Coordinates of C-alpha atoms in Angstrom, one line a residue:
Chain A
M1387 CA 0.0 0.0 0.0
A1388 CA 2.8 2.4 0.9
L1389 CA 4.5 1.4 -2.3
M1390 CA 1.4 2.1 -4.4
L1391 CA 1.0 5.5 -2.7
L1392 CA 4.6 6.4 -3.5
L1393 CA 4.1 5.4 -7.1
A1394 CA 0.8 7.4 -7.3
I1395 CA 2.7 10.5 -6.1
Y1396 CA 5.3 9.8 -8.8
F1397 CA 2.7 9.6 -11.6
L1398 CA 0.8 12.6 -10.4
L1399 CA 3.7 14.9 -9.4
P1400 CA 4.4 16.5 -12.8
I1401 CA 0.7 17.0 -13.5
Y1402 CA 0.1 18.5 -10.1
F1403 CA 3.2 20.8 -10.6
L1404 CA 1.7 21.9 -13.9
I1405 CA -1.6 22.8 -12.4
V1406 CA 0.0 24.8 -9.7
A1407 CA 2.4 26.5 -12.1
A1408 CA -0.3 27.4 -14.5
T1409 CA -2.1 29.4 -11.8
K1410 CA 0.9 31.6 -11.0
P1411 CA 2.0 34.9 -12.5
Q1412 CA 5.4 34.6 -14.3
G1413 CA 7.3 36.3 -11.5
D1414 CA 6.2 33.7 -8.9
L1415 CA 7.4 30.7 -10.9
A1416 CA 10.9 30.9 -9.7
A1417 CA 10.3 33.0 -6.6
T1418 CA 7.8 30.7 -4.8
N1419 CA 7.7 27.0 -4.0
G1420 CA 6.6 25.0 -7.0
L1421 CA 4.2 22.8 -5.0
T1422 CA 2.2 25.5 -3.3
F1423 CA -0.2 27.9 -4.8
S1424 CA 0.6 31.6 -4.7
H1425 CA -1.3 34.5 -6.3
F1426 CA -4.1 33.0 -8.5
N1427 CA -3.4 34.2 -12.0
L1428 CA -4.8 31.4 -14.1
F1429 CA -7.3 33.5 -16.1
E1430 CA -4.8 36.2 -16.9
N1431 CA -2.4 33.4 -18.0
L1432 CA -5.0 32.0 -20.3
R1433 CA -5.8 35.4 -21.8
V1434 CA -2.1 36.0 -22.5
L1435 CA -1.8 32.4 -23.9
F1436 CA -4.6 32.8 -26.4
S1437 CA -3.7 36.3 -27.5
R1438 CA 0.0 35.7 -28.1
S1439 CA 1.0 36.1 -31.8
D1440 CA -2.5 36.9 -33.0
G1441 CA -4.1 33.9 -31.2
I1442 CA -1.8 31.3 -32.8
F1443 CA -2.4 28.9 -29.9
G1444 CA -6.1 28.7 -30.8
K1445 CA -5.0 27.8 -34.3
W1446 CA -2.8 25.1 -33.0
I1447 CA -5.7 23.6 -31.1
V1448 CA -7.8 23.5 -34.3
N1449 CA -4.9 21.9 -36.2
T1450 CA -4.4 19.3 -33.5
V1451 CA -8.1 18.4 -33.8
I1452 CA -7.8 18.2 -37.6
Y1453 CA -4.7 15.9 -37.4
A1454 CA -5.7 13.8 -34.4
V1455 CA -9.5 13.6 -34.4
F1456 CA -10.2 13.6 -38.1
G1457 CA -7.1 11.5 -38.8
A1458 CA -8.1 8.9 -36.3
L1459 CA -11.7 8.9 -37.5
V1460 CA -10.7 8.3 -41.2
G1461 CA -8.0 5.9 -40.0
T1462 CA -10.4 3.9 -37.9
L1463 CA -12.9 3.6 -40.7
I1464 CA -10.4 2.3 -43.3
S1465 CA -8.8 0.0 -40.7
A1466 CA -12.2 -1.4 -39.8
L1467 CA -13.1 -2.1 -43.5
C1468 CA -9.7 -3.8 -44.1
G1469 CA -9.6 -5.7 -40.9
Y1470 CA -13.2 -6.9 -41.4
A1471 CA -12.4 -8.1 -44.9
L1472 CA -9.3 -9.9 -43.7
A1473 CA -11.4 -11.6 -41.0
K1474 CA -14.6 -12.4 -42.8
F1475 CA -13.8 -12.8 -46.5
R1476 CA -11.8 -15.7 -47.9
F1477 CA -9.7 -14.8 -50.8
R1478 CA -6.3 -15.6 -52.4
G1479 CA -3.4 -13.7 -50.9
R1480 CA -5.3 -12.9 -47.7
E1481 CA -2.6 -14.2 -45.3
F1482 CA 0.1 -12.6 -47.4
L1483 CA -1.7 -9.2 -47.2
F1484 CA -2.1 -9.6 -43.5
S1485 CA 1.6 -10.4 -43.0
V1486 CA 2.7 -7.3 -45.0
I1487 CA 0.4 -5.1 -42.9
L1488 CA 1.6 -6.7 -39.7
G1489 CA 5.2 -6.0 -40.8
G1490 CA 4.2 -2.4 -41.0
V1491 CA 3.7 -2.4 -37.2
L1492 CA 7.4 -2.9 -36.8
V1493 CA 8.6 -0.1 -39.1
P1494 CA 9.7 2.7 -36.9
T1495 CA 7.6 5.8 -37.8
T1496 CA 10.6 8.0 -37.4
A1497 CA 12.4 6.0 -40.1
L1498 CA 9.5 6.7 -42.4
A1499 CA 9.3 10.5 -41.8
L1500 CA 12.6 11.4 -43.6
P1501 CA 12.0 9.6 -46.9
L1502 CA 8.3 10.8 -46.8
F1503 CA 9.6 14.3 -46.5
L1504 CA 11.7 13.9 -49.6
L1505 CA 8.8 12.3 -51.5
F1506 CA 6.4 15.0 -50.4
S1507 CA 8.9 17.8 -51.3
A1508 CA 9.0 16.4 -54.8
T1509 CA 5.2 16.5 -55.1
G1510 CA 4.8 19.8 -53.4
I1511 CA 2.6 18.7 -50.5
V1512 CA 5.3 19.3 -47.9
N1513 CA 4.3 22.2 -45.5
T1514 CA 0.6 21.6 -46.0
Y1515 CA -2.1 20.0 -43.8
F1516 CA -2.0 16.9 -46.0
A1517 CA 1.7 16.3 -45.3
V1518 CA 0.8 15.4 -41.7
F1519 CA -2.8 14.3 -42.2
L1520 CA -2.4 11.7 -44.9
P1521 CA 0.4 9.6 -43.5
S1522 CA -1.4 9.7 -40.1
I1523 CA -4.5 7.9 -41.3
V1524 CA -2.5 4.7 -41.9
S1525 CA -2.5 2.4 -38.8
P1526 CA -1.3 -1.2 -39.4
F1527 CA -1.9 -1.8 -35.7
G1528 CA -5.5 -0.7 -36.2
V1529 CA -6.0 -3.3 -38.9
Y1530 CA -4.6 -5.9 -36.7
L1531 CA -7.0 -5.0 -33.9
A1532 CA -9.9 -4.7 -36.3
R1533 CA -9.3 -8.2 -37.6
I1534 CA -9.2 -9.7 -34.1
F1535 CA -12.4 -7.7 -33.1
A1536 CA -14.3 -8.7 -36.3
N1537 CA -13.5 -12.3 -35.7
A1538 CA -14.6 -12.2 -32.1
A1539 CA -17.7 -9.9 -32.4
V1540 CA -19.3 -10.7 -35.8
P1541 CA -20.8 -14.2 -36.1
Q1542 CA -20.4 -15.7 -39.6
E1543 CA -24.1 -16.9 -39.5
L1544 CA -25.3 -13.4 -39.2
L1545 CA -23.4 -12.3 -42.3
E1546 CA -24.7 -15.3 -44.3
S1547 CA -28.3 -14.5 -43.4
A1548 CA -27.8 -10.9 -44.3
R1549 CA -26.5 -12.1 -47.7
L1550 CA -29.5 -14.4 -48.1
D1551 CA -31.8 -11.4 -47.4
G1552 CA -30.1 -9.8 -50.4
A1553 CA -28.1 -7.1 -48.6
G1554 CA -24.9 -6.0 -50.4
E1555 CA -21.5 -6.5 -48.6
F1556 CA -21.3 -2.8 -47.8
R1557 CA -24.8 -2.6 -46.4
T1558 CA -24.1 -5.7 -44.4
F1559 CA -21.0 -4.1 -43.0
F1560 CA -22.5 -0.8 -42.1
S1561 CA -25.8 -2.1 -40.8
V1562 CA -24.8 -5.4 -39.1
A1563 CA -21.0 -5.6 -38.5
F1564 CA -20.5 -1.9 -37.7
K1565 CA -22.8 -2.0 -34.8
L1566 CA -21.4 -5.2 -33.4
M1567 CA -17.9 -3.8 -33.7
T1568 CA -18.6 -0.3 -32.3
P1569 CA -16.9 -0.8 -28.8
S1570 CA -13.8 -2.1 -30.5
L1571 CA -13.9 0.7 -33.1
V1572 CA -13.8 3.3 -30.2
T1573 CA -10.7 1.4 -29.0
I1574 CA -9.0 1.7 -32.4
F1575 CA -9.9 5.3 -32.6
L1576 CA -8.4 6.0 -29.1
F1577 CA -5.2 4.2 -29.9
Q1578 CA -4.8 6.0 -33.2
F1579 CA -5.7 9.3 -31.7
V1580 CA -2.9 8.9 -29.1
A1581 CA -0.5 7.8 -31.8
I1582 CA -1.1 10.9 -34.0
W1583 CA -1.3 13.2 -30.9
N1584 CA 2.1 11.8 -29.8
N1585 CA 3.8 11.8 -33.2
F1586 CA 6.1 14.8 -32.9
F1587 CA 8.7 13.8 -35.4
L1588 CA 6.5 13.8 -38.5
P1589 CA 5.0 17.3 -38.1
M1590 CA 8.5 18.6 -37.1
V1591 CA 10.0 17.2 -40.3
M1592 CA 7.0 18.3 -42.6
L1593 CA 6.0 21.7 -41.3
Q1594 CA 7.8 25.1 -41.4
K1595 CA 4.7 27.3 -41.3
E1596 CA 3.8 28.0 -37.7
S1597 CA 0.1 28.3 -38.6
L1598 CA 0.0 24.6 -39.5
F1599 CA 1.6 23.3 -36.2
P1600 CA -0.1 21.0 -33.8
I1601 CA 0.0 22.1 -30.2
T1602 CA 3.0 19.8 -29.4
L1603 CA 5.2 21.3 -32.1
G1604 CA 4.1 24.8 -31.2
L1605 CA 4.9 24.4 -27.5
Y1606 CA 8.2 22.8 -28.4
E1607 CA 9.1 25.9 -30.5
W1608 CA 8.0 28.3 -27.8
N1609 CA 9.9 26.3 -25.2
G1610 CA 13.1 26.7 -27.3
Q1611 CA 12.6 30.5 -27.2
T1612 CA 12.2 30.8 -23.5
A1613 CA 15.9 31.5 -23.0
R1614 CA 15.6 34.6 -25.2
A1615 CA 12.0 35.5 -24.1
P1616 CA 11.6 34.4 -20.5
L1617 CA 8.0 35.6 -20.5
L1618 CA 7.0 32.8 -22.8
Q1619 CA 7.6 30.3 -19.9
E1620 CA 4.3 30.9 -18.3
S1621 CA 2.5 30.4 -21.7
V1622 CA 4.3 27.2 -22.3
I1623 CA 3.2 25.9 -18.9
T1624 CA -0.4 27.1 -19.2
G1625 CA -0.5 25.8 -22.8
S1626 CA 0.7 22.4 -21.7
L1627 CA -2.0 22.2 -19.1
V1628 CA -4.7 23.3 -21.6
S1629 CA -3.6 20.7 -24.0
I1630 CA -3.5 17.7 -21.7
V1631 CA -6.5 18.2 -19.4
P1632 CA -9.2 17.5 -22.1
V1633 CA -7.4 14.4 -23.2
I1634 CA -7.0 13.0 -19.7
I1635 CA -10.7 13.6 -19.1
V1636 CA -11.7 11.8 -22.3
F1637 CA -9.5 8.9 -21.2
I1638 CA -11.1 8.7 -17.8
L1639 CA -14.6 8.8 -19.3
L1640 CA -13.7 6.1 -22.0
Q1641 CA -11.7 3.8 -19.8
R1642 CA -14.0 0.9 -20.5
F1643 CA -12.9 1.0 -24.2
W1644 CA -9.2 1.3 -23.9
R1645 CA -9.2 -1.5 -21.3
T1646 CA -10.9 -3.9 -23.7
G1647 CA -8.5 -2.8 -26.4
L1648 CA -5.4 -3.5 -24.3
A1649 CA -6.9 -6.9 -23.3
A1650 CA -7.3 -7.8 -27.0
G1651 CA -3.9 -6.4 -28.0
S1652 CA -2.2 -8.7 -25.5
L1653 CA -3.9 -11.8 -26.8
K1654 CA -1.0 -12.6 -29.0
Chain B
M1448 CA -31.8 -10.5 -58.6
T1449 CA -30.4 -13.6 -60.3
D1450 CA -27.1 -12.9 -58.7
I1451 CA -28.6 -13.0 -55.2
A1452 CA -30.6 -16.1 -56.2
T1453 CA -27.6 -18.0 -57.4
R1454 CA -25.6 -16.9 -54.4
A1455 CA -28.3 -18.1 -52.1
A1456 CA -28.4 -21.4 -54.0
R1457 CA -24.6 -21.8 -53.6
V1458 CA -24.8 -21.2 -49.9
V1459 CA -27.5 -23.8 -49.5
Q1460 CA -25.7 -26.3 -51.7
S1461 CA -22.2 -25.9 -50.4
P1462 CA -21.4 -28.1 -47.4
G1463 CA -21.4 -26.1 -44.2
G1464 CA -22.4 -23.0 -46.1
R1465 CA -18.7 -22.0 -46.3
R1466 CA -17.0 -23.4 -49.3
R1467 CA -18.0 -21.6 -52.4
P1468 CA -16.6 -21.4 -55.9
G1469 CA -13.9 -18.9 -56.5
G1470 CA -12.5 -19.1 -53.0
G1471 CA -15.8 -18.2 -51.4
G1472 CA -17.3 -14.9 -50.1
P1473 CA -18.1 -11.9 -52.1
R1474 CA -16.7 -11.1 -55.6
A1475 CA -13.2 -9.9 -56.0
G1476 CA -14.3 -6.3 -56.8
T1477 CA -16.1 -6.0 -53.5
I1478 CA -13.2 -7.4 -51.6
F1479 CA -11.0 -4.9 -53.4
A1480 CA -13.3 -2.1 -52.4
F1481 CA -13.0 -3.0 -48.7
V1482 CA -9.3 -3.4 -48.7
I1483 CA -8.1 -0.6 -51.0
P1484 CA -9.0 2.4 -48.8
F1485 CA -6.5 1.2 -46.3
F1486 CA -4.1 -0.5 -48.6
L1487 CA -3.5 2.3 -51.1
P1488 CA -2.4 4.8 -48.3
F1489 CA -0.4 2.0 -46.7
V1490 CA 1.5 1.4 -49.9
L1491 CA 2.0 5.2 -50.6
F1492 CA 3.0 6.2 -47.0
Y1493 CA 4.7 3.0 -45.7
L1494 CA 6.0 0.8 -48.5
V1495 CA 7.0 3.5 -51.0
P1496 CA 9.0 5.5 -48.4
V1497 CA 10.7 2.3 -47.2
G1498 CA 11.6 1.5 -50.8
Y1499 CA 12.7 5.1 -51.4
A1500 CA 14.9 5.1 -48.3
L1501 CA 16.6 1.9 -49.5
W1502 CA 17.1 3.4 -52.9
Q1503 CA 18.5 6.7 -51.5
S1504 CA 20.8 4.8 -49.2
V1505 CA 22.7 3.3 -52.1
R1506 CA 23.2 6.6 -53.9
V1507 CA 26.1 9.1 -53.5
V1508 CA 26.6 12.7 -54.5
R1509 CA 29.6 13.3 -56.7
R1510 CA 31.1 16.4 -58.1
T1511 CA 32.8 17.1 -61.4
G1512 CA 35.6 19.6 -61.5
G1513 CA 36.4 20.1 -57.9
Q1514 CA 34.6 22.0 -55.2
Y1515 CA 32.8 24.5 -57.5
G1516 CA 31.8 21.9 -60.1
T1517 CA 28.3 20.6 -60.7
S1518 CA 27.1 17.8 -58.5
Y1519 CA 25.2 14.7 -59.6
T1520 CA 24.0 11.6 -57.8
T1521 CA 24.9 8.1 -58.8
F1522 CA 24.9 4.5 -57.6
G1523 CA 27.3 4.1 -54.7
G1524 CA 26.8 0.6 -53.5
F1525 CA 27.4 0.2 -49.8
E1526 CA 29.4 3.4 -49.6
Q1527 CA 26.8 5.2 -47.4
Y1528 CA 26.6 2.2 -45.1
T1529 CA 30.4 2.0 -44.8
K1530 CA 30.3 5.7 -43.8
V1531 CA 27.6 5.0 -41.2
F1532 CA 29.7 2.3 -39.6
Q1533 CA 32.8 4.4 -39.6
N1534 CA 31.0 7.3 -38.0
D1535 CA 32.0 7.7 -34.4
E1536 CA 28.9 9.8 -33.7
F1537 CA 26.8 7.0 -34.9
W1538 CA 28.4 4.5 -32.6
S1539 CA 28.3 6.7 -29.6
S1540 CA 24.6 7.4 -30.2
V1541 CA 23.9 3.7 -30.5
G1542 CA 25.9 3.0 -27.4
R1543 CA 24.1 5.7 -25.4
I1544 CA 20.7 4.3 -26.5
G1545 CA 21.8 0.8 -25.8
L1546 CA 22.8 1.7 -22.2
F1547 CA 19.5 3.6 -21.9
G1548 CA 17.5 0.6 -23.1
I1549 CA 19.4 -2.0 -21.0
V1550 CA 18.6 -0.1 -17.8
Q1551 CA 15.3 1.7 -18.5
V1552 CA 13.4 -1.1 -20.2
P1553 CA 13.9 -3.8 -17.4
V1554 CA 13.3 -1.2 -14.6
M1555 CA 10.1 0.1 -16.3
L1556 CA 8.7 -3.4 -17.0
F1557 CA 9.6 -4.7 -13.5
V1558 CA 7.8 -1.8 -11.9
A1559 CA 4.9 -2.3 -14.3
L1560 CA 4.7 -6.0 -13.5
V1561 CA 4.8 -5.3 -9.7
I1562 CA 1.9 -2.8 -10.0
A1563 CA -0.1 -5.2 -12.2
L1564 CA 0.4 -8.1 -9.7
L1565 CA -0.5 -5.8 -6.8
L1566 CA -3.7 -4.6 -8.6
D1567 CA -4.5 -8.3 -9.2
T1568 CA -4.5 -9.2 -5.5
P1569 CA -7.6 -8.8 -3.4
L1570 CA -5.6 -7.1 -0.7
L1571 CA -5.4 -3.7 -2.4
K1572 CA -8.0 -1.0 -2.0
L1573 CA -8.9 1.8 -4.4
K1574 CA -7.8 -0.3 -7.4
S1575 CA -9.4 1.6 -10.1
V1576 CA -8.0 4.9 -8.8
F1577 CA -4.5 3.5 -8.9
R1578 CA -5.1 2.0 -12.3
I1579 CA -6.2 5.3 -13.9
T1580 CA -3.4 7.2 -12.1
A1581 CA -0.7 5.0 -13.5
F1582 CA -2.2 5.0 -17.0
M1583 CA -2.8 8.8 -17.1
P1584 CA 0.7 9.7 -18.4
Y1585 CA -0.2 7.7 -21.6
A1586 CA -2.5 10.5 -22.5
V1587 CA 0.3 13.0 -22.3
P1588 CA 2.4 13.5 -25.5
G1589 CA 6.2 12.9 -25.1
V1590 CA 7.0 16.5 -25.8
I1591 CA 4.7 17.9 -23.2
A1592 CA 5.9 15.3 -20.7
A1593 CA 9.4 16.3 -21.4
I1594 CA 8.6 20.0 -20.9
M1595 CA 6.8 19.2 -17.6
W1596 CA 9.8 17.2 -16.3
S1597 CA 12.3 19.7 -17.6
Y1598 CA 10.8 22.2 -15.3
L1599 CA 11.1 19.7 -12.4
Y1600 CA 14.8 19.2 -13.3
S1601 CA 15.6 22.9 -13.7
P1602 CA 17.5 24.3 -10.7
Q1603 CA 15.6 27.6 -10.9
L1604 CA 12.0 26.3 -10.8
S1605 CA 12.0 22.8 -9.5
P1606 CA 10.4 22.1 -6.1
V1607 CA 12.2 18.7 -6.2
V1608 CA 15.6 20.3 -6.5
D1609 CA 14.6 22.7 -3.7
L1610 CA 13.6 19.8 -1.5
L1611 CA 16.8 17.9 -2.1
N1612 CA 18.9 21.0 -1.5
D1613 CA 17.1 21.4 1.9
I1614 CA 18.2 18.0 3.0
G1615 CA 21.8 18.7 1.9
L1616 CA 21.8 17.0 -1.5
K1617 CA 23.0 18.9 -4.6
P1618 CA 21.5 17.1 -7.5
D1619 CA 22.3 18.1 -11.1
F1620 CA 19.6 16.4 -13.2
L1621 CA 21.0 18.0 -16.3
G1622 CA 24.7 17.3 -15.7
P1623 CA 26.7 15.3 -18.2
G1624 CA 26.4 12.0 -16.2
A1625 CA 22.8 12.4 -15.2
V1626 CA 21.0 13.8 -18.2
L1627 CA 20.6 10.4 -19.9
W1628 CA 18.9 9.0 -16.8
S1629 CA 16.7 12.1 -16.6
A1630 CA 15.5 11.3 -20.1
A1631 CA 15.1 7.7 -19.1
N1632 CA 12.9 8.8 -16.2
I1633 CA 10.6 10.6 -18.6
S1634 CA 10.2 7.5 -20.7
T1635 CA 9.5 5.5 -17.6
W1636 CA 6.9 7.9 -16.4
L1637 CA 5.2 7.9 -19.7
W1638 CA 5.0 4.2 -20.4
T1639 CA 5.0 2.3 -17.1
G1640 CA 1.2 2.5 -16.9
Y1641 CA 0.6 1.4 -20.5
N1642 CA 2.7 -1.7 -20.0
M1643 CA 1.2 -2.3 -16.6
L1644 CA -2.3 -2.4 -18.2
I1645 CA -1.3 -4.9 -20.9
M1646 CA 0.0 -7.2 -18.2
F1647 CA -2.9 -6.5 -15.9
S1648 CA -5.4 -7.3 -18.7
A1649 CA -3.6 -10.6 -19.2
L1650 CA -3.7 -11.4 -15.5
Q1651 CA -7.4 -10.8 -15.4
S1652 CA -8.1 -13.4 -18.1
I1653 CA -6.5 -16.2 -15.9
P1654 CA -9.3 -18.4 -14.5
Q1655 CA -9.6 -18.1 -10.7
E1656 CA -9.8 -21.9 -10.2
L1657 CA -6.1 -22.1 -10.9
Y1658 CA -5.3 -20.1 -7.8
E1659 CA -7.7 -22.1 -5.6
A1660 CA -5.9 -25.3 -6.4
A1661 CA -2.5 -23.7 -5.6
K1662 CA -3.9 -22.3 -2.3
L1663 CA -5.1 -25.8 -1.3
D1664 CA -1.6 -27.0 -1.9
G1665 CA -0.4 -24.3 0.6
A1666 CA 1.2 -21.9 -1.9
S1667 CA 1.8 -18.4 -0.6
N1668 CA 0.6 -15.3 -2.4
W1669 CA 4.2 -14.7 -3.5
A1670 CA 4.5 -18.2 -4.9
I1671 CA 1.3 -17.9 -6.7
A1672 CA 2.4 -14.6 -8.2
W1673 CA 5.8 -15.5 -9.4
Q1674 CA 5.4 -19.2 -10.1
I1675 CA 1.9 -19.2 -11.6
K1676 CA 0.8 -15.8 -12.8
V1677 CA 4.1 -14.5 -14.3
P1678 CA 4.7 -17.6 -16.5
I1679 CA 1.1 -17.5 -17.7
I1680 CA 1.4 -13.8 -18.8
A1681 CA 4.9 -14.3 -20.3
P1682 CA 3.5 -13.6 -23.8
S1683 CA 2.3 -10.2 -22.6
I1684 CA 5.6 -9.4 -21.0
I1685 CA 7.4 -10.4 -24.3
L1686 CA 5.0 -8.1 -26.2
T1687 CA 5.7 -5.1 -23.9
T1688 CA 9.4 -5.8 -24.1
V1689 CA 9.3 -5.7 -27.9
F1690 CA 7.2 -2.5 -27.9
S1691 CA 9.7 -1.0 -25.5
I1692 CA 12.7 -1.9 -27.6
I1693 CA 11.1 -0.3 -30.7
G1694 CA 10.3 2.8 -28.6
T1695 CA 13.8 3.1 -27.2
L1696 CA 15.4 3.0 -30.7
Q1697 CA 13.0 5.7 -31.9
L1698 CA 13.8 8.1 -29.0
Y1699 CA 13.6 11.6 -30.2
A1700 CA 11.2 14.0 -28.5
E1701 CA 12.3 13.7 -24.9
P1702 CA 16.1 14.3 -25.5
A1703 CA 15.2 17.0 -28.0
V1704 CA 13.2 18.9 -25.4
L1705 CA 15.9 18.4 -22.7
R1706 CA 18.5 19.7 -25.3
Q1707 CA 16.6 23.1 -25.1
I1708 CA 17.7 23.5 -21.5
S1709 CA 20.9 21.4 -21.2
S1710 CA 24.2 21.8 -23.0
N1711 CA 25.0 18.2 -22.2
I1712 CA 22.7 16.8 -25.0
S1713 CA 24.3 17.1 -28.4
S1714 CA 22.4 17.3 -31.7
T1715 CA 23.5 13.7 -32.3
F1716 CA 22.5 12.3 -28.9
T1717 CA 20.3 9.5 -30.2
P1718 CA 20.5 7.7 -33.6
N1719 CA 17.3 9.5 -34.7
M1720 CA 18.6 12.8 -33.7
L1721 CA 21.7 12.0 -35.7
A1722 CA 19.6 11.1 -38.8
Y1723 CA 17.7 14.3 -38.5
A1724 CA 20.9 16.4 -38.1
V1725 CA 22.5 14.7 -41.1
A1726 CA 19.3 15.3 -43.2
S1727 CA 19.3 18.9 -42.2
G1728 CA 22.8 19.2 -43.6
N1729 CA 21.3 18.2 -46.9
N1730 CA 23.0 14.8 -46.9
Y1731 CA 19.8 12.8 -47.5
Q1732 CA 21.5 9.7 -48.8
Q1733 CA 23.5 9.4 -45.6
A1734 CA 20.4 10.1 -43.5
A1735 CA 18.6 7.4 -45.4
A1736 CA 21.3 4.9 -44.7
I1737 CA 21.2 5.8 -41.0
S1738 CA 17.4 5.4 -41.0
V1739 CA 17.7 2.0 -42.7
V1740 CA 20.4 0.8 -40.2
I1741 CA 18.1 1.9 -37.2
A1742 CA 15.2 0.0 -38.8
V1743 CA 17.3 -3.1 -39.3
I1744 CA 18.6 -3.0 -35.7
T1745 CA 15.0 -2.6 -34.5
F1746 CA 13.9 -5.6 -36.6
V1747 CA 16.8 -7.8 -35.5
L1748 CA 16.4 -6.9 -31.8
S1749 CA 12.6 -7.4 -31.6
F1750 CA 12.5 -10.6 -33.7
G1751 CA 15.6 -11.9 -31.9
F1752 CA 14.1 -11.2 -28.6
M1753 CA 10.8 -12.8 -29.6
R1754 CA 12.5 -16.0 -30.9
L1755 CA 14.8 -16.3 -28.0
T1756 CA 12.1 -16.0 -25.3
S1757 CA 9.5 -18.0 -27.1
K1758 CA 12.0 -20.9 -27.4
R1759 CA 12.9 -20.7 -23.8
A1760 CA 9.4 -20.4 -22.6
G1761 CA 8.4 -23.3 -24.8
L1762 CA 5.6 -21.3 -26.4

């Protein structure tokens, strides 16, 4: 019990520190104890954060939503279609296709980013939304999970009877399989959301325009400037808090889903 | 209509309703339509870049007529790879990351295993609170985690440093000897809960009857944990180890953030940072070769580890 308490303090310490620091005026950051509240300045910090550089932080939030939320939505849908086909249709080359996709799980994404940059420079999509969005929708791990989930959740007999009723394969998928797979699709969405949200290397390689940055890259750039512009420090801290709190809340609300996902992921 | 009728007839006729002409299931066109929305981007953004990196890595830039002549790229065989292996910075980044991995991965996975086992015993209270607490860092991106921790390491701001100073210790988390372990701590903080949950999920799928039998034989809780539970969840432990090996070799964001406040992290601190630094210097062929070598090391280590352990465990 004492050990668990110690570990809990370890896991919560940086987040607690962030919350406290985000409520302080810049001057108190170094002058007061980092673990105790001083003058409550959170709202002023937020105002400064969102008004800095013509409200660029708000733009970064929008970009992050585009990359992570829409990327994961599109990615989940195409993973689900492919995983479902691999689980439920019998066709030549199926196992080969699955092995190639599974091999993709082992390819380090950082090793992909540099050659992708060169290819994208040649086609002119470097430094656009697409340069980050398009590669992000591909999740080999999502296909792997979708295949496991489709096998477990969609009974073959149900598909056969839908076919007998004359439903096309896509209608069968969207009206029968999709509903049965919904909890697992939420899991795939969450995993892919976190993967895109965490992927720092790809946006850093692809983007020069600040207005296209996700929050992580933006805060990284600001953090690098704090030596020259110390007043940025408070905005980096407040911005970090603003960026992680919604995600943590979503995770707590959706814990049923990521738990089933982790259980399925550890089957093999 | 006829299509549906013949299909229905086939289903009825074929034994078990499964085997059908042409491999069974829907037509090739339909299967294609299900698979292609994933497979096309997969080819474009996974297979093509891998192929492109391989191709780039066997190219070299040559010049005609001395330093001010025109440059052209040509086939160079393994020249780029030879350069990688002769590069001292490459070896020191690999050595650094190797040291990091050998220490950080076992420590993190051991802590994760202990938490998972504790959460699996009936003794502990407030289980779900602990579970969420440990998993929470997973929702925090590496960059933000590194920024948070860098404030906890910085001598000006950190309450931890203040506290240690008060009891007479003078820690220097960003010093030349410590900075690697400060980065390791960030990785540990980020990923312990994730690994713990994979192990915990595996523990929960073990049938309870197994423990009852062991208890009747007089086995202690410790014996049950280490001699029954751990061997059963060995595949999950192997999985988390492989993920951790891949993650370690990809390390970039955490040291890059610490570099902003510590002069003890060079621009070539990890293999990925080296690849990026070389690419920024416009030597894409050399950067490609470095990326390929990192990917190959990742493959060899993760497959090697899987084969070694699965043989030993008799799986």
